PDB file of C-alpha atoms in Angstrom:
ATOM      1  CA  UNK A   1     110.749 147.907 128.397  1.00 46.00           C
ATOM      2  CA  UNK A   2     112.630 151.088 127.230  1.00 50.00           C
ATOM      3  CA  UNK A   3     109.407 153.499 127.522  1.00 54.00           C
ATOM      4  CA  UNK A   4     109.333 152.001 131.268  1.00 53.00           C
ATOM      5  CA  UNK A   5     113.555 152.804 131.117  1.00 53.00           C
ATOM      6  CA  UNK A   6     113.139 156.211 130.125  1.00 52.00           C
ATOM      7  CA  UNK A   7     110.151 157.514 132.067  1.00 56.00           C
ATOM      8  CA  UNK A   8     112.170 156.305 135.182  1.00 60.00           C
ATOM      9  CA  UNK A   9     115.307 157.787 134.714  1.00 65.00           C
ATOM     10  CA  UNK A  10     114.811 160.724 131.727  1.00 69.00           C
ATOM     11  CA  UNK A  11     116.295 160.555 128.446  1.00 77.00           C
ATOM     12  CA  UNK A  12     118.569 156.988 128.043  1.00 78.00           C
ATOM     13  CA  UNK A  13     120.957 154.919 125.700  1.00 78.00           C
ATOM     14  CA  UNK A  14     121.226 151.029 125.795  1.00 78.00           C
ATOM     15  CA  UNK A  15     123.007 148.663 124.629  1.00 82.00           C
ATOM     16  CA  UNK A  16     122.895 144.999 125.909  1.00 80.00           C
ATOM     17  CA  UNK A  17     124.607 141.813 124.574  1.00 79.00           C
ATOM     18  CA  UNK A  18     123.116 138.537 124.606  1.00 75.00           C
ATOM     19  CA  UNK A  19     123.547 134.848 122.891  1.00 73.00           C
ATOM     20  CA  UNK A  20     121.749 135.544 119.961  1.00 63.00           C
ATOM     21  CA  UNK A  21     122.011 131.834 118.968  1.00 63.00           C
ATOM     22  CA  UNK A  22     120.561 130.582 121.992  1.00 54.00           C
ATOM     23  CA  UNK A  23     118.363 127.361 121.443  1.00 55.00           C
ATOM     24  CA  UNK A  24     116.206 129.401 124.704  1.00 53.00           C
ATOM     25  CA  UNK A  25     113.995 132.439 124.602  1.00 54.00           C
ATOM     26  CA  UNK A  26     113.030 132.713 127.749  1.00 59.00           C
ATOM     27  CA  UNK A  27     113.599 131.241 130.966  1.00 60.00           C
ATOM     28  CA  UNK A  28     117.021 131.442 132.579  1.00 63.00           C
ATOM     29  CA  UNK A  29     119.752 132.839 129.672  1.00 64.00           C
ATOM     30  CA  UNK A  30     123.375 132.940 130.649  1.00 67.00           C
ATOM     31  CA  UNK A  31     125.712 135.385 130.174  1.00 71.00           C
ATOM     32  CA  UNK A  32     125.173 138.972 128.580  1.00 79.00           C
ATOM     33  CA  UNK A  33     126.016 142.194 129.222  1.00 83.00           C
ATOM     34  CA  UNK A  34     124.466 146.316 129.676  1.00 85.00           C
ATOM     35  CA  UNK A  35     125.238 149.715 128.992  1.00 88.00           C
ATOM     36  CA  UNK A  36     123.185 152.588 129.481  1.00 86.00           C
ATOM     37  CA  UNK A  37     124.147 156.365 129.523  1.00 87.00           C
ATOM     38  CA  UNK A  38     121.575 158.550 131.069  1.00 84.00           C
ATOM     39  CA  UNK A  39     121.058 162.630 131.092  1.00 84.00           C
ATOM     40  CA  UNK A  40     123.575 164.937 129.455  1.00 83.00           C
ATOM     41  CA  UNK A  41     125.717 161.744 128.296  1.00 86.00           C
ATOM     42  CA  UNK A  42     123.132 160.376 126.024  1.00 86.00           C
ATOM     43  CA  UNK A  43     124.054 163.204 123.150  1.00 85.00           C
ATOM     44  CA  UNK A  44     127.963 162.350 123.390  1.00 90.00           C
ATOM     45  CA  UNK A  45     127.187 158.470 122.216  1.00 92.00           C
ATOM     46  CA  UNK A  46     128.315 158.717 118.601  1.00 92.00           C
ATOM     47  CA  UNK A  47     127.829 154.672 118.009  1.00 93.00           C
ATOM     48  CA  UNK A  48     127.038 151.687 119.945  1.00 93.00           C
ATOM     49  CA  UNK A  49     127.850 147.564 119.556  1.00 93.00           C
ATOM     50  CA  UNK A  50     127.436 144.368 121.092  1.00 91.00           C
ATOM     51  CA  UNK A  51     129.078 140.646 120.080  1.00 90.00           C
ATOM     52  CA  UNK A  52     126.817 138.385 119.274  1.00 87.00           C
ATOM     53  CA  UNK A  53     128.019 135.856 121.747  1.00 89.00           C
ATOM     54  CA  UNK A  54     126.663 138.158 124.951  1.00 89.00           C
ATOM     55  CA  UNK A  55     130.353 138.889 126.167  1.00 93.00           C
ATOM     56  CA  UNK A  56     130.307 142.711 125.821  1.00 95.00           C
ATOM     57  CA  UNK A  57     128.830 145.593 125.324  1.00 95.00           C
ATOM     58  CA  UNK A  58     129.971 149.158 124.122  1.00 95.00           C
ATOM     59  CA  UNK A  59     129.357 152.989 123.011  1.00 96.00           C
ATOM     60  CA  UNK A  60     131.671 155.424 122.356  1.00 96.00           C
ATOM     61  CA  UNK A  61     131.367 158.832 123.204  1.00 94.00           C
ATOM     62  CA  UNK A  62     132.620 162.372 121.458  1.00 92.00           C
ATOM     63  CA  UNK A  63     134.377 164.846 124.108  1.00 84.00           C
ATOM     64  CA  UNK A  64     134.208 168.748 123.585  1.00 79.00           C
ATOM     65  CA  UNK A  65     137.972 168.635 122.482  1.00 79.00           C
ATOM     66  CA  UNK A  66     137.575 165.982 119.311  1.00 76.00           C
ATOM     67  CA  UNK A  67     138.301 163.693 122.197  1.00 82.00           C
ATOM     68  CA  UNK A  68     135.917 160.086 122.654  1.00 94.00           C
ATOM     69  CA  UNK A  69     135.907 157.446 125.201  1.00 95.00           C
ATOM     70  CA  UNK A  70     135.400 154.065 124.448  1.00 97.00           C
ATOM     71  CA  UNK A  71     133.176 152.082 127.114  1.00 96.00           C
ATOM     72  CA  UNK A  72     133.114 148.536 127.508  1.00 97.00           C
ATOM     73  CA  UNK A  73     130.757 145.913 129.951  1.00 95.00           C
ATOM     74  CA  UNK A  74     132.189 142.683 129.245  1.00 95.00           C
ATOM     75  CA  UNK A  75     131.917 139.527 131.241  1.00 93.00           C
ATOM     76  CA  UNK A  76     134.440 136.419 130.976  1.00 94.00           C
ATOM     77  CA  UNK A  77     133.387 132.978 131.772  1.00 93.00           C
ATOM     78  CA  UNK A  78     134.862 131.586 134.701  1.00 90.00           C
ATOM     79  CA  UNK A  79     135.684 128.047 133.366  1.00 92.00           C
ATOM     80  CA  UNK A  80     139.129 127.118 131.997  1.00 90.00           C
ATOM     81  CA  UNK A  81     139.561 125.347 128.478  1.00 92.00           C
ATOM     82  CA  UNK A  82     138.461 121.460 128.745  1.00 88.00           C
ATOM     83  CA  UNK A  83     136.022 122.101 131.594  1.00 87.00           C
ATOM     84  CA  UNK A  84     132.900 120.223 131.909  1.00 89.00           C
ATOM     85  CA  UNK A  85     129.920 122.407 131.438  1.00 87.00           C
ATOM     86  CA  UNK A  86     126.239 122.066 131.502  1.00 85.00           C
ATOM     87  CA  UNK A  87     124.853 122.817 127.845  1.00 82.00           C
ATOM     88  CA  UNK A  88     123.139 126.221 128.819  1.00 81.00           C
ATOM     89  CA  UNK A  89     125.905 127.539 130.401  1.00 86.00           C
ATOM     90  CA  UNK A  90     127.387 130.319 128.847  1.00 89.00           C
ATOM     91  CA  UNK A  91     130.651 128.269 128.598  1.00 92.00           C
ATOM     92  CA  UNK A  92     129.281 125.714 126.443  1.00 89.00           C
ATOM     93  CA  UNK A  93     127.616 128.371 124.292  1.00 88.00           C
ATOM     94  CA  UNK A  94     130.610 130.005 123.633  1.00 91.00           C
ATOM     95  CA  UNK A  95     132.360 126.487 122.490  1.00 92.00           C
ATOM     96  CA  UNK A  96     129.283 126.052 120.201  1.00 89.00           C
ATOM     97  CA  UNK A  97     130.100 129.475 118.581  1.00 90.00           C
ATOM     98  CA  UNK A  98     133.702 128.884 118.626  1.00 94.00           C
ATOM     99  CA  UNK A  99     132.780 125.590 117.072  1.00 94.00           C
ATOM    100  CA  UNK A 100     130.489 126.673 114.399  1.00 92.00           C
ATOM    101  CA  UNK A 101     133.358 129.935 113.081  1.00 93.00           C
ATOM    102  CA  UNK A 102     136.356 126.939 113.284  1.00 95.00           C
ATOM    103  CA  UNK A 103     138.345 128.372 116.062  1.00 94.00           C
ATOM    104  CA  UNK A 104     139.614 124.944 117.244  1.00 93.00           C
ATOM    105  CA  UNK A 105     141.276 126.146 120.240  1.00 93.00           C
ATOM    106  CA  UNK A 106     138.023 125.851 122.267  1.00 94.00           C
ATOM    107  CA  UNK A 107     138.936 128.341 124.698  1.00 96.00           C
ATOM    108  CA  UNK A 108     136.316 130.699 125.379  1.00 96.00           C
ATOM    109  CA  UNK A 109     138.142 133.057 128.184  1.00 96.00           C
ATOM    110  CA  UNK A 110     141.516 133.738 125.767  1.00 96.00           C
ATOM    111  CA  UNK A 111     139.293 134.472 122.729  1.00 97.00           C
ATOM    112  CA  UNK A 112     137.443 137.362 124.134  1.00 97.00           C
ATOM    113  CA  UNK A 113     140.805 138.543 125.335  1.00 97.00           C
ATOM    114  CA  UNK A 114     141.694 138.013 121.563  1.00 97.00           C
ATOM    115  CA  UNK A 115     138.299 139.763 120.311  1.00 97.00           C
ATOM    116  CA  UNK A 116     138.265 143.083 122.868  1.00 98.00           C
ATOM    117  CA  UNK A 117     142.007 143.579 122.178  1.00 98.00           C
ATOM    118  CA  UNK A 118     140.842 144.007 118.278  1.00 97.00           C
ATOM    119  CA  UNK A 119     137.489 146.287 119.602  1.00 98.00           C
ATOM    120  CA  UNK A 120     140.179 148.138 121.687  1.00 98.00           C
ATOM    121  CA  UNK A 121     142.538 148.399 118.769  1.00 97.00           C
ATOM    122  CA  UNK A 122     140.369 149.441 116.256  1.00 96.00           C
ATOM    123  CA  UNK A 123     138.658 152.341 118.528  1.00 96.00           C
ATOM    124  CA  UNK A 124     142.358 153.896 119.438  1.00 95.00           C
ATOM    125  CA  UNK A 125     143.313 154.157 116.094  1.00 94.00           C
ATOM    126  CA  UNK A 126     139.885 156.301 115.539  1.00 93.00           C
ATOM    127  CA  UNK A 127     141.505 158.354 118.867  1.00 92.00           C
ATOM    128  CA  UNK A 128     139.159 156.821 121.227  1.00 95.00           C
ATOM    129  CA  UNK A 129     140.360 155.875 124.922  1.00 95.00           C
ATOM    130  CA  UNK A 130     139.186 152.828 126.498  1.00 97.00           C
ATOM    131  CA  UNK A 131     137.429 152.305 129.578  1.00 96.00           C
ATOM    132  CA  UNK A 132     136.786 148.683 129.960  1.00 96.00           C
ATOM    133  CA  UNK A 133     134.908 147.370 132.721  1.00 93.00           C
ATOM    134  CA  UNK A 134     135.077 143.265 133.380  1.00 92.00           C
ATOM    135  CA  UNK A 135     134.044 140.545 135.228  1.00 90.00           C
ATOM    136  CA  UNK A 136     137.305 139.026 134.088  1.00 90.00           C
ATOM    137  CA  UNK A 137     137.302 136.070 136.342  1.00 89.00           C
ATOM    138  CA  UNK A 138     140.966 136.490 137.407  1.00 88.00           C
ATOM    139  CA  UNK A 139     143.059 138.685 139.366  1.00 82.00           C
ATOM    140  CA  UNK A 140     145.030 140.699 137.175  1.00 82.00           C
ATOM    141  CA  UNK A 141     147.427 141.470 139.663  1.00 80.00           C
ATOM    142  CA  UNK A 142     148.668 137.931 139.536  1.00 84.00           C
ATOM    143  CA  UNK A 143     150.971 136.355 136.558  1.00 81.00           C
ATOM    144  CA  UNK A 144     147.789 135.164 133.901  1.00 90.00           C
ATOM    145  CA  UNK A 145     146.568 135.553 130.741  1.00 93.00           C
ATOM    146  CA  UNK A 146     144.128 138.501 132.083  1.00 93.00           C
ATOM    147  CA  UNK A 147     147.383 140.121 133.413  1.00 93.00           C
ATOM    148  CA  UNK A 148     149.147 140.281 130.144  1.00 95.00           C
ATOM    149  CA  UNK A 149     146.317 141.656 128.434  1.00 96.00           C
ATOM    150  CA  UNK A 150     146.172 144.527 130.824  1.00 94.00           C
ATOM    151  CA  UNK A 151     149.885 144.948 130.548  1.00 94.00           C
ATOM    152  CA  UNK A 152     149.871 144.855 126.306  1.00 96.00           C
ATOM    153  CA  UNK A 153     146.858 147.170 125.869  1.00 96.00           C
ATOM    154  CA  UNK A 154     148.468 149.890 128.213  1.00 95.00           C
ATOM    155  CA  UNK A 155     145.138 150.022 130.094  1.00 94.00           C
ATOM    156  CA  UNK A 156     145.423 150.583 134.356  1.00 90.00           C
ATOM    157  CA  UNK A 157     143.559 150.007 137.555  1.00 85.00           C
ATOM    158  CA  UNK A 158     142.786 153.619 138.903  1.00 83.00           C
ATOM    159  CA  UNK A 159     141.777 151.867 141.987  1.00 76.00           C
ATOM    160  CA  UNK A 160     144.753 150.179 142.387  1.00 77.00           C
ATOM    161  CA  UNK A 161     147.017 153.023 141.401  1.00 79.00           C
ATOM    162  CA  UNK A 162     145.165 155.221 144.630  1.00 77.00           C
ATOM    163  CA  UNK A 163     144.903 151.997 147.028  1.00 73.00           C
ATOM    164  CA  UNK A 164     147.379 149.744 146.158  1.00 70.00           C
ATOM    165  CA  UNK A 165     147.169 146.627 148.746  1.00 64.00           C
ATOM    166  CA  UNK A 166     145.971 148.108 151.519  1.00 59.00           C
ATOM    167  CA  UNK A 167     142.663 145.987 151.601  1.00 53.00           C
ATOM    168  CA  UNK A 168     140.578 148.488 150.169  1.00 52.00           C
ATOM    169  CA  UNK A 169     140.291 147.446 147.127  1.00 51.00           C
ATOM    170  CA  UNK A 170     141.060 143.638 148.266  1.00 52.00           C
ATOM    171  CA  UNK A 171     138.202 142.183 147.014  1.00 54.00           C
ATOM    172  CA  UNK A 172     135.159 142.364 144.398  1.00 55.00           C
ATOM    173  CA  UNK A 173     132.935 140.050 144.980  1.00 56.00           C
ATOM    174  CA  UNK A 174     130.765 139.144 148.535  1.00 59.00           C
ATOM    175  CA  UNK A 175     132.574 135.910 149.562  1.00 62.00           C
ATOM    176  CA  UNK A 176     135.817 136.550 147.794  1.00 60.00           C
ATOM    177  CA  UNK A 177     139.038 136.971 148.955  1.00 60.00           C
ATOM    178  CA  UNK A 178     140.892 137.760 145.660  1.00 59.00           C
ATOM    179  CA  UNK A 179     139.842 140.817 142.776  1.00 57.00           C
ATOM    180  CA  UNK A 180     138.758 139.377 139.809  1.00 55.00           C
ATOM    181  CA  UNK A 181     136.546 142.243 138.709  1.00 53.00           C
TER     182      UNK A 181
END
């Protein structure tokens, strides 16, 4: 596939995340998560990762100024702790990992909270900002867990900060009326 990738679109970095555990190896897989830089940005990467549970994806990148960016895809489950979920779901996946490590708190949307606040940690201390990009399931401008995570790793909403609420920026998904992205 990445010989397809780069004759398409020139010289290319990816990263993906996906269940590695997955009892399925085909077919529909749940969850998961891209990054690609492309052009002139493919010779700033200076390292790459994934989680092994498909919730994120990232690269850093080196600046001209011994300055880096950290870049994050992640995606957060949309079902709340003690939900009912099919067995391929991502949901249930992440129980089984959560499961199988002995994090008995079974709670797969506050543990990647838990786990990208340690990526995000980690990479500042190295001077790296962070640039994370979510489907977070939640609006963040509303009193929640995703809320205070925003609010303890100092990270902002540059589209909020320009638009505020005037309906611009109202929405992120087709038949939504709320931003959860």
């Amino acid at each position: 596939a990445l010989p397809i990738l780069t004759s398409q679109i020139g010289p290319s970095r990816l990263a993906c995340a996906f269940n590695t555990s997955s009892d399925q190896q085909e077919g529909y897989l749940p969850g998961g998560s891209m990054l690609i830089a492309t052009g002139t940005q493919v010779g700033r990467v200076s390292s790459q990762g994934s989680d092994d549970w498909g919730r994120y994806t990232w690269m850093t990148l080196e600046g001209k100024r011994d300055e880096g960016i950290l870049v994050i895809s992640a995606y957060r489950v949309s079902q709340t702790k003690g939900t009912r979920s099919g067995p391929t779901t991502a949901y249930s996946q992440q129980i089984s990992h959560m499961i199988r490590e002995g994090d008995t708190t079974l709670d797969p949307r506050t543990r990647i909270l838990k786990d990208l606040r340690q990526l995000i940690t980690a990479k500042r201390s190295q001077g790296y900002r962070p640039i994370l990009m979510m489907d977070a399931n939640e609006d963040w401008t509303k009193t929640g867990s995703f809320r205070s995570f925003v609010e303890e790793m100092g990270l902002v909403d540059p589209l909020y900060e320009k638009f505020k609420d005037d309906g611009i920026t109202a929405t992120t998904y087709a038949r939504g009326s709320r931003r959860i992205d």
